[in-house]
Amino acid sequence: MKKLSFFAILSLFSLSFSAFAAERPVVKDIQAVTGSGNRINVTWILPRDTQSPVTRLFLYRTLKPVGSFYDISDLEPLATLSSNISSFIDNVNDYRDYYYSVTCETAGREFDIILPSINSTVNGVHLKLPEKKAETEASLSGKEKSYSVESLRDMPLPYLDLMESRNRTPLKMSDKARSIARELAMQSEVKENLITEPYVFEEDLISPDSGDDFLLFEILRNYFIQRQYGQTINRLEKLIATNRTKSVTSRAKFYLGESYYFTKHYKEACQTFLSVYDEYPPLAKKWIDSSLDMYQLPEEE
């Protein structure tokens, strides 16, 4: 006996479903796509020629694909809709994958049939992540753009009006004054290289569902963002000591370097940033340079 091809099986399934749907209240061709802003657009085709008229529709939203009605039997519908509605706009506030299912009510009873890809989506859909335009431009210029924890907006550079001083008579300075000015200039350069705000990678701005990323996120949320750098060092060292994914380990080491930096352990910070230099060359170089500058300063009395 010859094996049926995939397309033959699909055709048979479609014919079987057509006969099934002609008698039972099941929506079909459900789709979920990302819309503008924080919208997810869900659409479907209403059932026709059913034995009993459809009175209401129930829309469910889940974080996992729904294989049977049992998966949603304990859930409250996200929305209860009129029988003539064939679309819904869902407003969400995070970037997790969502799955949608639609069931029908006839004669006061919900028809508890779930058919994946028919009245239940099989592919998760999430909001679009912010474009990395700024990061791309920084990479092209060979520089990494740093963002503070509190704000992701770029601060404008101060405007200096040089026109007023163009025709002024140059000031005369003594040798002693020049020496003092030179020392002040060197100290100023070091102060300008001081980093005052922690850096957070874009991947860690949103809470993951689980896994290594979630463990790192919890450390950042409970300690790093609170500027409890001593606790952060202890937690990150334990996380790095275990077998984690390369991406999480690299980011954890970078946050460890930052924590050393902000606790004024500049030597340890420099060594830590060097260990992830290959992963983040421009960004690591910035922190290494600043760590070296701060390490060479005399301790404050």
Short mmCIF file of C-alpha atoms in Angstrom, two decimals:
data_model
loop_
_atom_site.label_atom_id
_atom_site.label_comp_id
_atom_site.label_asym_id
_atom_site.label_seq_id
_atom_site.Cartn_x
_atom_site.Cartn_y
_atom_site.Cartn_z
CA MET A 1 0.00 0.00 0.00
CA LYS A 2 1.39 3.33 -1.02
CA LYS A 3 1.94 5.97 1.62
CA LEU A 4 -0.18 9.11 1.33
CA SER A 5 1.75 12.29 0.73
CA PHE A 6 1.57 15.22 3.15
CA PHE A 7 -0.60 17.21 0.72
CA ALA A 8 -2.96 14.29 0.28
CA ILE A 9 -3.32 13.98 4.04
CA LEU A 10 -3.88 17.73 4.31
CA SER A 11 -6.57 17.57 1.60
CA LEU A 12 -8.33 14.73 3.36
CA PHE A 13 -8.18 16.65 6.62
CA SER A 14 -9.66 19.75 4.96
CA LEU A 15 -12.52 17.74 3.47
CA SER A 16 -13.15 16.05 6.79
CA PHE A 17 -13.16 19.39 8.56
CA SER A 18 -15.57 20.91 6.01
CA ALA A 19 -18.03 18.13 6.69
CA PHE A 20 -17.43 18.49 10.43
CA ALA A 21 -17.86 22.28 10.45
CA ALA A 22 -21.02 22.14 8.36
CA GLU A 23 -22.77 20.42 11.26
CA ARG A 24 -21.01 21.86 14.30
CA PRO A 25 -20.36 25.43 15.53
CA VAL A 26 -16.61 25.88 15.06
CA VAL A 27 -14.89 29.01 13.77
CA LYS A 28 -12.05 28.41 11.32
CA ASP A 29 -8.92 30.01 9.88
CA ILE A 30 -8.04 31.77 13.12
CA GLN A 31 -5.01 34.06 12.82
CA ALA A 32 -3.16 36.38 15.20
CA VAL A 33 -0.76 39.05 13.95
CA THR A 34 1.11 41.91 15.59
CA GLY A 35 -0.48 45.31 15.04
CA SER A 36 0.72 48.82 15.75
CA GLY A 37 1.66 49.93 19.22
CA ASN A 38 0.73 47.34 21.83
CA ARG A 39 -1.97 45.66 19.72
CA ILE A 40 -2.36 42.07 18.59
CA ASN A 41 -5.05 41.55 15.94
CA VAL A 42 -6.97 38.26 16.07
CA THR A 43 -9.31 37.25 13.20
CA TRP A 44 -11.36 34.19 12.28
CA ILE A 45 -14.16 33.04 9.96
CA LEU A 46 -17.56 32.50 11.51
CA PRO A 47 -19.29 29.10 11.20
CA ARG A 48 -22.16 28.69 8.75
CA ASP A 49 -25.02 26.21 8.27
CA THR A 50 -24.81 24.90 11.81
CA GLN A 51 -27.59 22.77 13.25
CA SER A 52 -28.02 25.18 16.17
CA PRO A 53 -27.50 28.97 15.87
CA VAL A 54 -24.45 30.44 17.55
CA THR A 55 -25.40 32.82 20.36
CA ARG A 56 -22.00 33.93 21.67
CA LEU A 57 -18.25 33.54 21.08
CA PHE A 58 -15.58 33.05 23.73
CA LEU A 59 -12.02 34.24 23.09
CA TYR A 60 -9.19 32.77 25.18
CA ARG A 61 -5.58 33.91 25.49
CA THR A 62 -2.84 31.59 26.74
CA LEU A 63 0.94 31.46 27.01
CA LYS A 64 1.12 27.97 25.48
CA PRO A 65 -0.52 26.34 22.45
CA VAL A 66 -3.93 24.84 23.24
CA GLY A 67 -4.28 21.21 22.15
CA SER A 68 -7.70 20.48 23.60
CA PHE A 69 -10.52 22.18 25.48
CA TYR A 70 -9.09 20.70 28.68
CA ASP A 71 -6.22 23.22 28.45
CA ILE A 72 -8.62 26.17 28.80
CA SER A 73 -11.50 24.62 30.75
CA ASP A 74 -10.42 26.36 33.98
CA LEU A 75 -9.75 29.75 32.37
CA GLU A 76 -12.02 32.75 32.15
CA PRO A 77 -12.44 33.98 28.56
CA LEU A 78 -10.41 37.03 27.66
CA ALA A 79 -13.54 38.35 25.94
CA THR A 80 -17.16 37.31 25.37
CA LEU A 81 -18.31 38.45 21.93
CA SER A 82 -21.47 38.62 19.88
CA SER A 83 -22.07 35.82 17.39
CA ASN A 84 -21.46 38.12 14.42
CA ILE A 85 -17.98 39.30 15.52
CA SER A 86 -15.05 37.92 13.52
CA SER A 87 -12.11 39.91 14.91
CA PHE A 88 -10.68 41.22 18.16
CA ILE A 89 -7.90 43.66 19.10
CA ASP A 90 -5.96 42.58 22.16
CA ASN A 91 -3.90 45.20 24.01
CA VAL A 92 -0.89 43.73 25.82
CA ASN A 93 1.89 45.34 27.82
CA ASP A 94 4.76 42.88 27.47
CA TYR A 95 6.66 40.93 24.82
CA ARG A 96 5.67 37.36 25.67
CA ASP A 97 4.31 34.93 23.07
CA TYR A 98 0.51 34.65 23.16
CA TYR A 99 -1.84 32.04 21.71
CA TYR A 100 -5.55 32.49 21.01
CA SER A 101 -8.57 30.18 20.84
CA VAL A 102 -12.22 30.85 19.97
CA THR A 103 -15.15 28.65 20.94
CA CYS A 104 -18.88 29.02 20.24
CA GLU A 105 -21.97 28.86 22.41
CA THR A 106 -25.15 27.25 21.16
CA ALA A 107 -28.37 26.66 23.08
CA GLY A 108 -26.77 28.12 26.22
CA ARG A 109 -23.83 25.68 26.17
CA GLU A 110 -20.22 26.18 25.12
CA PHE A 111 -19.17 23.82 22.34
CA ASP A 112 -15.99 22.38 23.84
CA ILE A 113 -14.03 21.46 20.72
CA ILE A 114 -10.51 22.78 20.03
CA LEU A 115 -8.88 22.15 16.66
CA PRO A 116 -5.29 23.46 16.42
CA SER A 117 -4.80 25.88 13.51
CA ILE A 118 -8.58 25.88 12.95
CA ASN A 119 -10.03 27.65 15.96
CA SER A 120 -6.81 27.79 17.99
CA THR A 121 -3.51 29.35 16.94
CA VAL A 122 -0.42 27.13 16.93
CA ASN A 123 2.22 29.87 16.59
CA GLY A 124 2.83 32.39 19.31
CA VAL A 125 2.62 36.09 18.51
CA HIS A 126 4.19 38.96 20.44
CA LEU A 127 4.64 42.71 20.17
CA LYS A 128 7.45 44.03 18.03
CA LEU A 129 10.62 44.79 19.97
CA PRO A 130 11.91 48.38 19.75
CA GLU A 131 14.15 48.90 16.76
CA LYS A 132 17.87 48.88 17.45
CA LYS A 133 18.57 51.85 15.23
CA ALA A 134 20.64 53.65 17.84
CA GLU A 135 22.61 50.51 18.60
CA THR A 136 23.26 49.88 14.90
CA GLU A 137 24.53 53.40 14.38
CA ALA A 138 26.83 53.03 17.37
CA SER A 139 28.22 49.77 16.01
CA LEU A 140 28.92 51.34 12.62
CA SER A 141 30.83 54.16 14.24
CA GLY A 142 32.84 51.77 16.39
CA LYS A 143 31.31 53.09 19.60
CA GLU A 144 28.80 51.48 21.92
CA LYS A 145 25.92 53.62 23.14
CA SER A 146 25.26 53.37 26.87
CA TYR A 147 21.85 53.80 28.44
CA SER A 148 21.11 54.55 32.06
CA VAL A 149 18.81 52.38 34.14
CA GLU A 150 16.33 55.18 34.82
CA SER A 151 16.12 56.58 31.29
CA LEU A 152 16.72 55.32 27.79
CA ARG A 153 16.79 58.73 26.19
CA ASP A 154 20.00 60.28 24.95
CA MET A 155 21.00 63.42 26.80
CA PRO A 156 21.92 66.34 24.47
CA LEU A 157 25.43 67.69 24.63
CA PRO A 158 25.71 71.16 26.22
CA TYR A 159 25.77 73.97 23.69
CA LEU A 160 28.90 76.11 23.80
CA ASP A 161 28.78 79.57 22.26
CA LEU A 162 32.29 80.11 20.92
CA MET A 163 31.46 83.18 18.81
CA GLU A 164 31.65 85.61 21.72
CA SER A 165 35.27 84.76 22.50
CA ARG A 166 36.54 84.74 18.91
CA ASN A 167 37.94 88.30 18.97
CA ARG A 168 38.97 88.52 22.61
CA THR A 169 42.55 89.34 23.61
CA PRO A 170 44.38 86.17 24.78
CA LEU A 171 45.02 86.01 28.52
CA LYS A 172 48.63 85.91 29.74
CA MET A 173 49.51 83.19 32.24
CA SER A 174 52.59 82.72 34.43
CA ASP A 175 54.55 79.46 34.36
CA LYS A 176 53.14 78.49 37.76
CA ALA A 177 49.60 79.17 36.59
CA ARG A 178 50.22 77.07 33.46
CA SER A 179 51.47 74.18 35.62
CA ILE A 180 48.41 74.33 37.87
CA ALA A 181 46.10 74.55 34.87
CA ARG A 182 47.80 71.52 33.32
CA GLU A 183 47.24 69.46 36.50
CA LEU A 184 43.62 70.56 36.71
CA ALA A 185 43.12 69.61 33.07
CA MET A 186 44.46 66.09 33.71
CA GLN A 187 42.14 65.67 36.70
CA SER A 188 39.25 66.94 34.60
CA GLU A 189 39.94 64.34 31.92
CA VAL A 190 39.81 61.57 34.53
CA LYS A 191 36.54 62.91 35.94
CA GLU A 192 35.04 63.01 32.46
CA ASN A 193 35.95 59.35 32.05
CA LEU A 194 34.17 58.42 35.29
CA ILE A 195 31.05 56.33 34.59
CA THR A 196 28.20 57.20 36.93
CA GLU A 197 25.28 55.21 35.51
CA PRO A 198 25.03 51.40 35.21
CA TYR A 199 24.49 49.85 31.80
CA VAL A 200 21.70 47.32 31.15
CA PHE A 201 21.50 45.20 28.02
CA GLU A 202 18.29 45.37 26.01
CA GLU A 203 17.66 41.66 26.54
CA ASP A 204 17.35 42.26 30.28
CA LEU A 205 14.84 45.12 30.17
CA ILE A 206 11.91 42.69 29.92
CA SER A 207 11.16 39.85 32.32
CA PRO A 208 11.53 36.43 30.65
CA ASP A 209 9.15 33.57 31.48
CA SER A 210 11.77 31.16 32.78
CA GLY A 211 15.26 29.73 32.30
CA ASP A 212 18.70 31.23 32.78
CA ASP A 213 17.57 34.64 31.50
CA PHE A 214 14.94 34.77 34.25
CA LEU A 215 17.51 33.96 36.96
CA LEU A 216 19.73 36.79 35.73
CA PHE A 217 16.76 39.16 35.48
CA GLU A 218 15.81 38.49 39.11
CA ILE A 219 19.32 39.37 40.30
CA LEU A 220 19.26 42.58 38.30
CA ARG A 221 15.81 43.54 39.51
CA ASN A 222 16.34 42.78 43.21
CA TYR A 223 19.94 43.95 43.65
CA PHE A 224 21.67 45.55 40.63
CA ILE A 225 18.94 48.09 39.81
CA GLN A 226 18.66 48.87 43.54
CA ARG A 227 22.40 49.64 43.47
CA GLN A 228 23.09 46.96 46.07
CA TYR A 229 26.32 46.06 44.33
CA GLY A 230 27.78 43.96 47.14
CA GLN A 231 24.77 41.62 47.04
CA THR A 232 24.88 41.69 43.25
CA ILE A 233 28.50 40.48 43.25
CA ASN A 234 27.66 37.53 45.51
CA ARG A 235 24.63 36.50 43.46
CA LEU A 236 26.33 36.88 40.09
CA GLU A 237 29.39 34.90 41.16
CA LYS A 238 27.13 31.99 42.16
CA LEU A 239 25.22 32.24 38.87
CA ILE A 240 28.41 32.28 36.79
CA ALA A 241 29.81 29.30 38.71
CA THR A 242 26.95 27.10 37.48
CA ASN A 243 26.48 25.78 33.97
CA ARG A 244 24.53 28.51 32.15
CA THR A 245 24.08 29.52 28.52
CA LYS A 246 26.93 31.48 26.93
CA SER A 247 24.80 34.58 26.41
CA VAL A 248 23.61 34.71 30.02
CA THR A 249 27.12 34.00 31.34
CA SER A 250 28.63 36.80 29.24
CA ARG A 251 26.03 39.34 30.35
CA ALA A 252 26.34 38.22 33.97
CA LYS A 253 30.12 38.75 33.82
CA PHE A 254 29.59 42.23 32.40
CA TYR A 255 27.21 43.13 35.23
CA LEU A 256 29.75 41.66 37.65
CA GLY A 257 32.37 44.00 36.22
CA GLU A 258 30.03 46.95 36.66
CA SER A 259 29.36 45.95 40.27
CA TYR A 260 33.11 45.79 40.97
CA TYR A 261 33.48 49.20 39.32
CA PHE A 262 30.79 50.87 41.42
CA THR A 263 32.25 49.38 44.61
CA LYS A 264 35.64 50.87 43.60
CA HIS A 265 37.31 47.51 43.03
CA TYR A 266 38.71 48.79 39.75
CA LYS A 267 41.36 46.11 39.31
CA GLU A 268 38.78 43.31 39.57
CA ALA A 269 36.44 45.30 37.31
CA CYS A 270 39.11 45.65 34.63
CA GLN A 271 39.91 41.92 34.74
CA THR A 272 36.23 41.02 34.48
CA PHE A 273 35.59 43.32 31.53
CA LEU A 274 38.63 41.84 29.78
CA SER A 275 37.05 38.38 30.04
CA VAL A 276 34.07 39.53 27.89
CA TYR A 277 35.96 41.88 25.59
CA ASP A 278 35.49 39.57 22.58
CA GLU A 279 31.70 39.61 23.06
CA TYR A 280 31.31 43.39 23.58
CA PRO A 281 34.44 45.13 22.19
CA PRO A 282 33.41 48.83 22.10
CA LEU A 283 31.39 48.70 25.31
CA ALA A 284 33.97 46.70 27.27
CA LYS A 285 36.75 49.04 26.12
CA LYS A 286 34.90 52.02 27.53
CA TRP A 287 34.59 50.42 30.96
CA ILE A 288 38.16 49.07 30.88
CA ASP A 289 39.57 52.53 30.08
CA SER A 290 37.58 54.10 32.89
CA SER A 291 38.56 51.32 35.33
CA LEU A 292 42.24 51.86 34.56
CA ASP A 293 41.93 55.62 34.99
CA MET A 294 40.16 55.27 38.32
CA TYR A 295 42.59 52.59 39.51
CA GLN A 296 45.55 54.94 38.96
CA LEU A 297 44.05 57.75 41.05
CA PRO A 298 45.40 58.20 44.59
CA GLU A 299 42.99 57.10 47.31
CA GLU A 300 40.97 59.88 48.91
CA GLU A 301 42.04 60.73 52.44
#
